[in-house]
Amino acid sequence: MKKLLSVFAAAAVLFGLVSCDNLPDELNMHDSAGEFEGYSITGEGANGLGWNGAGDYALVRDGDVYTVDLVAASSKIIFCFVKTGGAWTDQINGDVMTGKTLPAGITYEAVDNNNGGFNATLNNLVTGASYTLKVSGNPTAVEISLDGPEGVDPATFYTLFYTEADGSNESKTFENADKRSVMKAMAKGSDKYTFSFIALADETLKYKIDNLVVPTLKETEYSLPVEKNTEYEITVDAKTFAVTEATIDLLKNVEVISNNAHDYDFYAEGNQFVATRSEILFYVNRKAGNSSFGWGNKETLSVDANGDGSVTLSYVESKKDPEANAVKITGLKAGTCYALELTEDSDNKIKATISLVLPYSFEGAVLKGGWEGWWQDSYTMTADAIQEFEVTASGDSDEHPASGNKFGMYNPDNNWKLSNLELGTRTEMEYSETKVDDCTLKDNWEKGATYTIKIELTDDTPGSPKAFITITKKSVN
């Protein structure tokens, strides 16, 4: 039972009668030195605290302050100070303490314990994190400071990978020197929270979901078998609190950035880039961020990207970070477009190759339309940037007369799309690297009418070309 005593009444009377300025130095209460000698902390919420009237951890003098190191066992540490070895002797409670210097997000409050006193309480701590509590002032006016990581957002969800009290179930993926549980903040989405990580060993992880607003979530335990070098994602629905687990494709969350002023994020923008110099050094990172991952075959590769085998791709170590997964590409031609391709091998390692990307061309594309009624008529495009030709909506039979408003332009691997094209209006088409719906005219093709179709390629950048189309009705036969 927590015994709470008021030990300050007599002292207050004494100090009301005797000026502090006339006291000997060893009794002067304006200086922290010596004020908390022989005191210990006790309470709950940190490893080793257990409401012990004789104290759990002694306060250690460090210059003008006293300190004690604590490992947060939850998001909240509740405590008071007592004389070491006593029985709740000279207890110092929360009502005489104030939070002086605290990490961002962490708050201090004195909470009524319904037992005649107040407990000192530190809120929003990171579970599993180490903190140093600093005590200054004097026993009637205590100032509390804290060194450690910033506080947690009470509304955020956290994945708590836990280790048993006896040290069993210790995780290799989230290993730490103190063999304690590790809390990871989950990324906030519109209606869900996610946490992704890369497993560092074949093991079964035990975890809980923690949220300060809904503390009952932590009562459910989850087990997740994982394989080394494989990426996983844990998701919590913010409305239903449903938890799902998924294996993430190795390359899904990979980003490639250069070490110079020109950044390339291939897996956000596609894997193509225009060289700005003959030599570029790239780093490949997993966005999960909890570990690096290795390349597969690290042999130097000479490729025919320029048509002459002059481009060399080699794997190098970064002086700053040996695990940075750097790849050096030399022999590039400035202004030329290349594609850096990343693939996965059987050991969940990354392999890289590079190839030349030619400018976009209409050559081989096929323009088909409803002017012949059943997509019977088509026009094969040439490599010319501007092409113009005529078609007549004649209809091939009574069964399939010229009708409808559809047309389309297709390459084997890409398509162009457009909706409700007005006749006689020069209109930009939208490029897509996947199959799309047919293009449409605002009005139907008219049987017997002759149409002029003009297509202009205004930008041949690989992967993002631009083109305009103009369809004009000339006459009706």
Short mmCIF file of C-alpha atoms in Angstrom, two decimals:
data_model
loop_
_atom_site.label_atom_id
_atom_site.label_comp_id
_atom_site.label_asym_id
_atom_site.label_seq_id
_atom_site.Cartn_x
_atom_site.Cartn_y
_atom_site.Cartn_z
CA MET A 1 0.00 0.00 0.00
CA LYS A 2 1.25 3.46 -0.89
CA LYS A 3 1.61 5.40 2.32
CA LEU A 4 1.39 9.14 1.74
CA LEU A 5 2.59 11.52 4.44
CA SER A 6 2.85 15.25 4.57
CA VAL A 7 6.35 16.02 5.80
CA PHE A 8 6.47 19.70 5.09
CA ALA A 9 4.27 21.25 7.77
CA ALA A 10 6.97 21.40 10.42
CA ALA A 11 9.52 22.63 7.93
CA ALA A 12 7.16 25.33 6.73
CA VAL A 13 6.66 26.55 10.29
CA LEU A 14 10.39 26.53 10.92
CA PHE A 15 11.15 28.46 7.77
CA GLY A 16 8.44 30.92 8.61
CA LEU A 17 10.25 31.75 11.87
CA VAL A 18 13.83 31.54 10.72
CA SER A 19 15.22 33.31 7.67
CA CYS A 20 16.75 30.92 5.15
CA ASP A 21 19.50 33.44 4.50
CA ASN A 22 20.77 32.96 8.08
CA LEU A 23 20.95 29.15 7.84
CA PRO A 24 24.23 27.30 7.38
CA ASP A 25 25.06 26.45 3.75
CA GLU A 26 24.35 22.77 4.26
CA LEU A 27 20.77 23.65 5.26
CA ASN A 28 20.08 26.41 2.71
CA MET A 29 17.15 25.29 0.56
CA HIS A 30 17.86 27.60 -2.41
CA ASP A 31 20.56 25.22 -3.75
CA SER A 32 19.87 21.66 -4.96
CA ALA A 33 23.26 20.48 -3.68
CA GLY A 34 22.60 18.10 -0.83
CA GLU A 35 18.82 18.62 -0.81
CA PHE A 36 17.94 15.16 -2.09
CA GLU A 37 20.75 13.18 -0.52
CA GLY A 38 19.45 9.81 0.66
CA TYR A 39 16.30 9.93 -1.46
CA SER A 40 15.05 7.24 -3.87
CA ILE A 41 12.31 7.05 -6.47
CA THR A 42 9.43 4.58 -6.33
CA GLY A 43 6.21 4.19 -8.30
CA GLU A 44 5.11 2.40 -11.48
CA GLY A 45 5.44 2.54 -15.25
CA ALA A 46 9.24 2.08 -15.44
CA ASN A 47 11.29 -1.10 -15.24
CA GLY A 48 12.04 -1.87 -11.58
CA LEU A 49 9.52 0.51 -10.00
CA GLY A 50 7.05 -1.11 -7.61
CA TRP A 51 5.73 1.33 -4.99
CA ASN A 52 8.36 0.43 -2.44
CA GLY A 53 8.28 2.55 0.72
CA ALA A 54 12.03 2.08 1.06
CA GLY A 55 12.61 3.26 -2.51
CA ASP A 56 13.47 1.42 -5.73
CA TYR A 57 16.31 3.48 -7.26
CA ALA A 58 18.48 5.98 -5.38
CA LEU A 59 18.83 9.53 -6.67
CA VAL A 60 22.47 10.12 -7.63
CA ARG A 61 24.05 13.52 -7.19
CA ASP A 62 25.48 15.09 -10.34
CA GLY A 63 26.68 18.60 -9.53
CA ASP A 64 23.70 20.68 -8.50
CA VAL A 65 21.10 18.12 -9.59
CA TYR A 66 20.17 14.57 -8.71
CA THR A 67 19.47 12.02 -11.41
CA VAL A 68 18.02 8.55 -11.86
CA ASP A 69 17.94 6.49 -15.08
CA LEU A 70 14.64 4.86 -16.00
CA VAL A 71 13.37 2.66 -18.84
CA ALA A 72 9.73 3.38 -19.63
CA ALA A 73 7.62 0.23 -19.35
CA SER A 74 4.53 2.11 -20.53
CA SER A 75 3.57 5.52 -21.87
CA LYS A 76 3.21 6.88 -18.33
CA ILE A 77 5.51 6.85 -15.29
CA ILE A 78 3.87 7.57 -11.92
CA PHE A 79 6.22 8.23 -9.01
CA CYS A 80 7.20 9.95 -5.78
CA PHE A 81 10.42 10.24 -3.76
CA VAL A 82 11.05 8.59 -0.38
CA LYS A 83 13.96 8.26 2.00
CA THR A 84 16.11 5.32 0.99
CA GLY A 85 15.59 2.35 3.30
CA GLY A 86 12.75 3.98 5.18
CA ALA A 87 9.04 3.22 5.30
CA TRP A 88 7.51 6.01 3.24
CA THR A 89 9.67 8.38 5.27
CA ASP A 90 9.86 12.08 4.30
CA GLN A 91 7.82 11.38 1.20
CA ILE A 92 7.91 14.01 -1.59
CA ASN A 93 4.72 13.97 -3.65
CA GLY A 94 3.60 15.39 -6.98
CA ASP A 95 1.86 18.46 -5.57
CA VAL A 96 5.23 20.10 -4.81
CA MET A 97 6.77 19.21 -8.19
CA THR A 98 6.72 21.08 -11.47
CA GLY A 99 7.89 20.03 -14.93
CA LYS A 100 10.85 22.24 -15.86
CA THR A 101 12.54 20.95 -19.02
CA LEU A 102 10.79 18.06 -20.77
CA PRO A 103 11.17 16.58 -24.28
CA ALA A 104 8.59 17.77 -26.79
CA GLY A 105 5.28 15.95 -26.42
CA ILE A 106 5.90 14.84 -22.84
CA THR A 107 3.84 16.45 -20.10
CA TYR A 108 3.99 16.54 -16.32
CA GLU A 109 1.00 16.58 -14.00
CA ALA A 110 0.19 15.95 -10.33
CA VAL A 111 -2.66 13.43 -10.13
CA ASP A 112 -4.86 12.94 -7.08
CA ASN A 113 -4.32 9.36 -5.95
CA ASN A 114 -7.51 9.27 -3.86
CA ASN A 115 -5.40 8.46 -0.83
CA GLY A 116 -4.80 11.91 0.58
CA GLY A 117 -2.05 13.02 -1.76
CA PHE A 118 -0.87 13.52 -5.32
CA ASN A 119 1.31 11.32 -7.52
CA ALA A 120 3.86 12.83 -9.89
CA THR A 121 3.05 11.71 -13.45
CA LEU A 122 5.00 11.93 -16.73
CA ASN A 123 2.79 11.33 -19.79
CA ASN A 124 3.28 10.30 -23.45
CA LEU A 125 6.58 8.46 -22.94
CA VAL A 126 7.95 6.08 -25.56
CA THR A 127 7.57 2.56 -24.22
CA GLY A 128 10.95 0.84 -24.02
CA ALA A 129 12.91 4.08 -24.26
CA SER A 130 15.58 5.15 -21.76
CA TYR A 131 15.11 8.40 -19.87
CA THR A 132 17.17 10.30 -17.30
CA LEU A 133 15.08 12.04 -14.64
CA LYS A 134 16.76 15.13 -13.18
CA VAL A 135 15.70 16.55 -9.82
CA SER A 136 16.53 20.07 -8.62
CA GLY A 137 15.19 22.70 -6.24
CA ASN A 138 14.36 21.56 -2.71
CA PRO A 139 11.90 19.14 -1.11
CA THR A 140 9.19 21.78 -0.89
CA ALA A 141 9.58 23.05 -4.46
CA VAL A 142 10.92 20.30 -6.72
CA GLU A 143 11.76 20.90 -10.37
CA ILE A 144 11.61 17.86 -12.66
CA SER A 145 13.54 17.69 -15.93
CA LEU A 146 13.80 14.75 -18.32
CA ASP A 147 16.34 13.73 -20.95
CA GLY A 148 15.21 11.25 -23.59
CA PRO A 149 13.23 10.89 -26.81
CA GLU A 150 10.29 13.13 -27.64
CA GLY A 151 6.85 12.12 -26.50
CA VAL A 152 4.30 10.16 -28.48
CA ASP A 153 1.07 11.47 -29.97
CA PRO A 154 -1.76 9.97 -27.86
CA ALA A 155 -3.90 9.46 -30.96
CA THR A 156 -1.20 7.59 -32.89
CA PHE A 157 -1.13 3.82 -33.13
CA TYR A 158 2.07 1.99 -32.24
CA THR A 159 3.37 -1.49 -32.94
CA LEU A 160 4.90 -2.91 -29.77
CA PHE A 161 7.29 -5.79 -30.43
CA TYR A 162 7.73 -7.27 -27.01
CA THR A 163 10.17 -9.49 -25.18
CA GLU A 164 9.08 -11.58 -22.23
CA ALA A 165 10.19 -10.52 -18.73
CA ASP A 166 12.61 -13.45 -18.58
CA GLY A 167 14.27 -12.34 -21.83
CA SER A 168 12.65 -15.04 -23.96
CA ASN A 169 11.21 -14.27 -27.37
CA GLU A 170 14.00 -11.77 -27.98
CA SER A 171 13.74 -10.48 -31.54
CA LYS A 172 16.68 -10.38 -33.93
CA THR A 173 14.83 -7.91 -36.15
CA PHE A 174 14.24 -5.49 -33.26
CA GLU A 175 17.18 -6.50 -31.12
CA ASN A 176 18.42 -4.09 -28.45
CA ALA A 177 21.10 -4.27 -25.80
CA ASP A 178 18.64 -4.15 -22.89
CA LYS A 179 16.59 -7.10 -24.23
CA ARG A 180 13.39 -5.13 -23.81
CA SER A 181 10.31 -4.44 -25.88
CA VAL A 182 10.49 -1.99 -28.77
CA MET A 183 7.70 0.42 -29.73
CA LYS A 184 7.43 1.70 -33.32
CA ALA A 185 5.13 4.53 -34.39
CA MET A 186 2.83 3.66 -37.27
CA ALA A 187 2.47 5.95 -40.29
CA LYS A 188 -0.88 7.72 -40.47
CA GLY A 189 -3.07 7.37 -43.55
CA SER A 190 -6.55 8.67 -44.26
CA ASP A 191 -8.28 5.88 -42.34
CA LYS A 192 -5.48 3.53 -41.35
CA TYR A 193 -2.08 3.35 -39.72
CA THR A 194 0.77 1.24 -41.13
CA PHE A 195 4.23 0.12 -40.08
CA SER A 196 6.59 -1.61 -42.50
CA PHE A 197 9.86 -3.33 -41.70
CA ILE A 198 12.40 -5.78 -43.12
CA ALA A 199 12.96 -8.99 -41.18
CA LEU A 200 16.59 -9.58 -40.20
CA ALA A 201 16.11 -13.27 -39.37
CA ASP A 202 13.78 -16.20 -39.79
CA GLU A 203 11.73 -15.89 -36.61
CA THR A 204 8.28 -15.38 -35.15
CA LEU A 205 7.66 -11.88 -33.89
CA LYS A 206 5.22 -11.24 -31.08
CA TYR A 207 3.60 -7.83 -31.02
CA LYS A 208 0.72 -5.77 -29.72
CA ILE A 209 -1.01 -2.65 -30.98
CA ASP A 210 -0.84 0.29 -28.57
CA ASN A 211 -2.85 3.49 -28.53
CA LEU A 212 -3.10 5.83 -25.56
CA VAL A 213 -6.70 6.73 -26.33
CA VAL A 214 -7.77 3.07 -26.62
CA PRO A 215 -5.54 1.25 -24.09
CA THR A 216 -7.53 -1.99 -24.35
CA LEU A 217 -6.01 -2.63 -27.78
CA LYS A 218 -2.81 -3.72 -26.06
CA GLU A 219 -4.61 -6.65 -24.47
CA THR A 220 -4.52 -8.61 -27.76
CA GLU A 221 -1.31 -10.40 -28.74
CA TYR A 222 -0.30 -11.18 -32.33
CA SER A 223 2.29 -13.56 -33.77
CA LEU A 224 3.90 -12.96 -37.15
CA PRO A 225 6.27 -15.55 -38.70
CA VAL A 226 8.82 -13.70 -40.83
CA GLU A 227 11.63 -14.60 -43.24
CA LYS A 228 14.99 -12.87 -43.41
CA ASN A 229 15.30 -9.98 -45.91
CA THR A 230 11.55 -9.98 -46.53
CA GLU A 231 9.50 -6.81 -46.04
CA TYR A 232 6.27 -6.84 -44.06
CA GLU A 233 3.54 -4.32 -43.38
CA ILE A 234 1.21 -4.23 -40.37
CA THR A 235 -1.97 -2.18 -40.81
CA VAL A 236 -4.55 -1.00 -38.28
CA ASP A 237 -7.94 0.28 -39.37
CA ALA A 238 -8.40 3.53 -37.41
CA LYS A 239 -12.17 3.03 -37.21
CA THR A 240 -12.62 -0.70 -36.57
CA PHE A 241 -9.14 -1.36 -35.08
CA ALA A 242 -8.87 -4.44 -37.31
CA VAL A 243 -5.25 -5.56 -37.73
CA THR A 244 -3.94 -7.02 -41.00
CA GLU A 245 -0.52 -8.29 -42.03
CA ALA A 246 0.96 -8.39 -45.52
CA THR A 247 4.18 -9.33 -47.25
CA ILE A 248 5.47 -6.45 -49.38
CA ASP A 249 7.09 -7.05 -52.76
CA LEU A 250 10.83 -6.47 -52.43
CA LEU A 251 10.90 -3.70 -55.02
CA LYS A 252 7.64 -1.95 -54.10
CA ASN A 253 9.16 0.34 -51.50
CA VAL A 254 12.56 0.86 -53.11
CA GLU A 255 13.79 4.31 -54.00
CA VAL A 256 16.87 5.25 -55.99
CA ILE A 257 18.47 8.63 -55.41
CA SER A 258 21.64 10.16 -56.75
CA ASN A 259 24.32 11.66 -54.55
CA ASN A 260 24.37 14.96 -56.43
CA ALA A 261 21.97 17.83 -56.82
CA HIS A 262 19.81 15.90 -59.28
CA ASP A 263 17.56 13.47 -57.47
CA TYR A 264 15.87 10.56 -59.16
CA ASP A 265 13.07 8.67 -57.43
CA PHE A 266 12.53 5.93 -59.99
CA TYR A 267 9.81 4.03 -58.24
CA ALA A 268 7.68 7.11 -57.84
CA GLU A 269 8.28 8.45 -61.33
CA GLY A 270 9.19 5.25 -63.20
CA ASN A 271 12.69 3.88 -63.64
CA GLN A 272 13.91 6.19 -66.41
CA PHE A 273 16.23 9.16 -66.08
CA VAL A 274 18.07 11.59 -68.32
CA ALA A 275 21.80 11.63 -67.61
CA THR A 276 23.20 15.00 -66.59
CA ARG A 277 26.84 13.85 -66.66
CA SER A 278 28.89 10.87 -67.77
CA GLU A 279 29.17 9.35 -64.28
CA ILE A 280 26.51 9.01 -61.61
CA LEU A 281 26.54 7.30 -58.21
CA PHE A 282 23.21 5.98 -56.96
CA TYR A 283 22.06 4.73 -53.59
CA VAL A 284 19.26 2.22 -53.35
CA ASN A 285 17.26 2.33 -50.14
CA ARG A 286 14.35 0.39 -48.76
CA LYS A 287 11.73 2.81 -47.51
CA ALA A 288 10.92 0.45 -44.63
CA GLY A 289 14.06 1.90 -43.16
CA ASN A 290 14.89 -0.50 -40.34
CA SER A 291 17.76 -2.21 -42.15
CA SER A 292 19.91 -2.10 -45.23
CA PHE A 293 19.71 -4.91 -47.72
CA GLY A 294 22.38 -6.33 -49.94
CA TRP A 295 22.95 -6.47 -53.65
CA GLY A 296 22.97 -9.85 -55.28
CA ASN A 297 25.79 -10.45 -57.76
CA LYS A 298 28.25 -7.59 -57.28
CA GLU A 299 30.31 -8.24 -60.39
CA THR A 300 31.01 -5.23 -62.60
CA LEU A 301 28.68 -5.20 -65.58
CA SER A 302 29.43 -3.62 -68.98
CA VAL A 303 26.28 -3.00 -70.96
CA ASP A 304 25.46 -1.98 -74.51
CA ALA A 305 23.37 1.00 -73.44
CA ASN A 306 25.00 3.32 -75.97
CA GLY A 307 25.33 0.69 -78.65
CA ASP A 308 29.05 0.26 -78.07
CA GLY A 309 29.34 -1.45 -74.69
CA SER A 310 30.82 1.66 -73.11
CA VAL A 311 28.49 1.94 -70.08
CA THR A 312 29.79 0.24 -66.95
CA LEU A 313 27.78 -0.54 -63.86
CA SER A 314 29.74 -1.39 -60.73
CA TYR A 315 28.99 -1.78 -57.01
CA VAL A 316 30.97 0.39 -54.63
CA GLU A 317 31.18 1.00 -50.90
CA SER A 318 30.29 4.36 -49.49
CA LYS A 319 32.94 5.89 -47.25
CA LYS A 320 30.18 7.22 -45.02
CA ASP A 321 28.10 4.06 -44.91
CA PRO A 322 29.47 0.67 -46.05
CA GLU A 323 25.91 -0.66 -46.15
CA ALA A 324 24.59 2.12 -48.38
CA ASN A 325 24.15 -0.13 -51.44
CA ALA A 326 25.82 2.23 -53.86
CA VAL A 327 25.99 1.59 -57.59
CA LYS A 328 28.30 3.55 -59.87
CA ILE A 329 27.42 4.04 -63.52
CA THR A 330 30.04 5.41 -65.92
CA GLY A 331 30.13 6.07 -69.66
CA LEU A 332 26.76 7.81 -69.83
CA LYS A 333 26.03 10.44 -72.46
CA ALA A 334 24.64 13.66 -71.01
CA GLY A 335 21.13 14.40 -72.24
CA THR A 336 20.44 10.76 -73.10
CA CYS A 337 17.62 8.84 -71.48
CA TYR A 338 18.38 5.55 -69.71
CA ALA A 339 16.42 3.01 -67.72
CA LEU A 340 17.80 1.60 -64.47
CA GLU A 341 16.12 -1.74 -63.86
CA LEU A 342 16.06 -3.42 -60.45
CA THR A 343 15.16 -7.08 -60.10
CA GLU A 344 14.96 -9.54 -57.24
CA ASP A 345 16.97 -12.76 -57.04
CA SER A 346 16.12 -15.97 -55.18
CA ASP A 347 17.84 -14.76 -51.99
CA ASN A 348 15.79 -11.57 -51.74
CA LYS A 349 18.73 -9.56 -53.02
CA ILE A 350 18.66 -6.76 -55.59
CA LYS A 351 20.22 -6.88 -59.04
CA ALA A 352 20.61 -3.82 -61.25
CA THR A 353 20.95 -3.38 -65.01
CA ILE A 354 20.88 -0.30 -67.20
CA SER A 355 19.69 0.20 -70.77
CA LEU A 356 19.32 2.97 -73.30
CA VAL A 357 15.81 4.36 -73.74
CA LEU A 358 15.10 5.57 -77.25
CA PRO A 359 12.92 8.64 -77.86
CA TYR A 360 9.25 7.88 -78.32
CA SER A 361 8.08 7.34 -81.89
CA PHE A 362 4.69 6.75 -83.51
CA GLU A 363 6.31 4.14 -85.74
CA GLY A 364 4.36 0.89 -85.58
CA ALA A 365 1.39 2.41 -83.80
CA VAL A 366 -2.01 1.64 -85.33
CA LEU A 367 -4.88 4.10 -85.55
CA LYS A 368 -8.22 2.33 -85.73
CA GLY A 369 -11.65 3.89 -85.97
CA GLY A 370 -15.35 3.34 -86.22
CA TRP A 371 -15.48 5.00 -89.62
CA GLU A 372 -15.67 1.54 -91.24
CA GLY A 373 -18.30 0.41 -88.82
CA TRP A 374 -16.66 -2.64 -87.26
CA TRP A 375 -13.08 -1.44 -86.72
CA GLN A 376 -12.19 -2.87 -90.11
CA ASP A 377 -10.21 0.15 -91.23
CA SER A 378 -6.87 1.03 -89.66
CA TYR A 379 -3.90 3.21 -90.39
CA THR A 380 -0.33 2.18 -89.48
CA MET A 381 1.71 5.14 -88.26
CA THR A 382 5.21 6.00 -89.48
CA ALA A 383 8.12 7.53 -87.56
CA ASP A 384 7.23 11.05 -88.73
CA ALA A 385 6.45 13.50 -85.94
CA ILE A 386 3.53 14.99 -87.93
CA GLN A 387 1.20 12.75 -89.89
CA GLU A 388 -1.96 13.63 -91.80
CA PHE A 389 -4.33 11.42 -93.77
CA GLU A 390 -7.97 11.04 -94.83
CA VAL A 391 -10.60 8.40 -94.09
CA THR A 392 -14.15 7.95 -95.34
CA ALA A 393 -16.91 6.59 -93.18
CA SER A 394 -18.34 4.20 -95.76
CA GLY A 395 -19.51 1.23 -93.69
CA ASP A 396 -18.57 -2.30 -94.68
CA SER A 397 -22.02 -3.90 -94.72
CA ASP A 398 -25.61 -3.41 -93.72
CA GLU A 399 -24.87 -5.53 -90.68
CA HIS A 400 -22.00 -3.30 -89.56
CA PRO A 401 -22.66 0.22 -90.87
CA ALA A 402 -20.45 3.13 -89.92
CA SER A 403 -21.74 4.19 -86.56
CA GLY A 404 -20.66 5.09 -83.09
CA ASN A 405 -18.02 7.58 -82.01
CA LYS A 406 -15.03 5.40 -81.14
CA PHE A 407 -11.46 5.39 -82.37
CA GLY A 408 -8.09 4.54 -80.84
CA MET A 409 -4.33 4.66 -81.34
CA TYR A 410 -2.31 1.74 -80.04
CA ASN A 411 1.29 0.65 -79.80
CA PRO A 412 2.07 -2.88 -78.65
CA ASP A 413 2.98 -1.67 -75.15
CA ASN A 414 1.12 1.61 -74.77
CA ASN A 415 -1.98 3.54 -75.70
CA TRP A 416 -3.26 7.05 -76.11
CA LYS A 417 -6.59 8.12 -74.70
CA LEU A 418 -9.02 10.95 -75.25
CA SER A 419 -12.72 11.55 -74.59
CA ASN A 420 -15.36 13.63 -76.42
CA LEU A 421 -13.09 15.08 -79.09
CA GLU A 422 -14.73 17.99 -80.88
CA LEU A 423 -14.32 17.95 -84.63
CA GLY A 424 -12.01 20.66 -85.93
CA THR A 425 -10.37 21.20 -82.54
CA ARG A 426 -6.67 20.52 -81.94
CA THR A 427 -6.68 18.51 -78.70
CA GLU A 428 -3.94 16.98 -76.59
CA MET A 429 -4.06 13.22 -76.12
CA GLU A 430 -3.10 11.48 -72.86
CA TYR A 431 -0.34 8.87 -72.99
CA SER A 432 -0.61 5.64 -71.02
CA GLU A 433 1.78 2.71 -70.72
CA THR A 434 -1.09 0.32 -70.13
CA LYS A 435 -4.22 -0.58 -72.06
CA VAL A 436 -6.94 2.05 -71.82
CA ASP A 437 -10.51 2.49 -73.01
CA ASP A 438 -11.13 3.57 -76.59
CA CYS A 439 -11.00 7.23 -77.52
CA THR A 440 -14.29 8.89 -78.39
CA LEU A 441 -15.62 11.71 -80.56
CA LYS A 442 -18.19 14.12 -79.24
CA ASP A 443 -20.33 13.23 -82.30
CA ASN A 444 -20.73 9.92 -84.11
CA TRP A 445 -18.95 9.09 -87.33
CA GLU A 446 -21.26 9.97 -90.26
CA LYS A 447 -21.60 7.46 -93.08
CA GLY A 448 -20.33 8.85 -96.37
CA ALA A 449 -18.40 11.69 -94.75
CA THR A 450 -14.68 12.25 -95.39
CA TYR A 451 -12.49 13.12 -92.42
CA THR A 452 -8.97 14.53 -92.24
CA ILE A 453 -6.95 13.22 -89.31
CA LYS A 454 -3.79 15.07 -88.25
CA ILE A 455 -1.56 13.78 -85.45
CA GLU A 456 1.41 15.73 -84.08
CA LEU A 457 4.13 14.41 -81.75
CA THR A 458 5.34 17.51 -79.88
CA ASP A 459 7.51 15.85 -77.22
CA ASP A 460 9.30 12.51 -77.70
CA THR A 461 10.52 12.12 -74.09
CA PRO A 462 10.51 8.38 -73.31
CA GLY A 463 7.78 7.47 -70.87
CA SER A 464 6.04 10.84 -71.08
CA PRO A 465 5.58 11.92 -74.71
CA LYS A 466 3.04 14.53 -75.76
CA ALA A 467 0.83 14.47 -78.85
CA PHE A 468 -2.09 16.39 -80.34
CA ILE A 469 -4.82 15.19 -82.68
CA THR A 470 -7.17 17.13 -84.94
CA ILE A 471 -10.08 15.44 -86.78
CA THR A 472 -11.94 17.58 -89.29
CA LYS A 473 -15.02 16.55 -91.30
CA LYS A 474 -14.53 17.65 -94.89
CA SER A 475 -17.64 16.60 -96.76
CA VAL A 476 -20.46 14.12 -97.08
CA ASN A 477 -20.57 12.09 -100.30
#
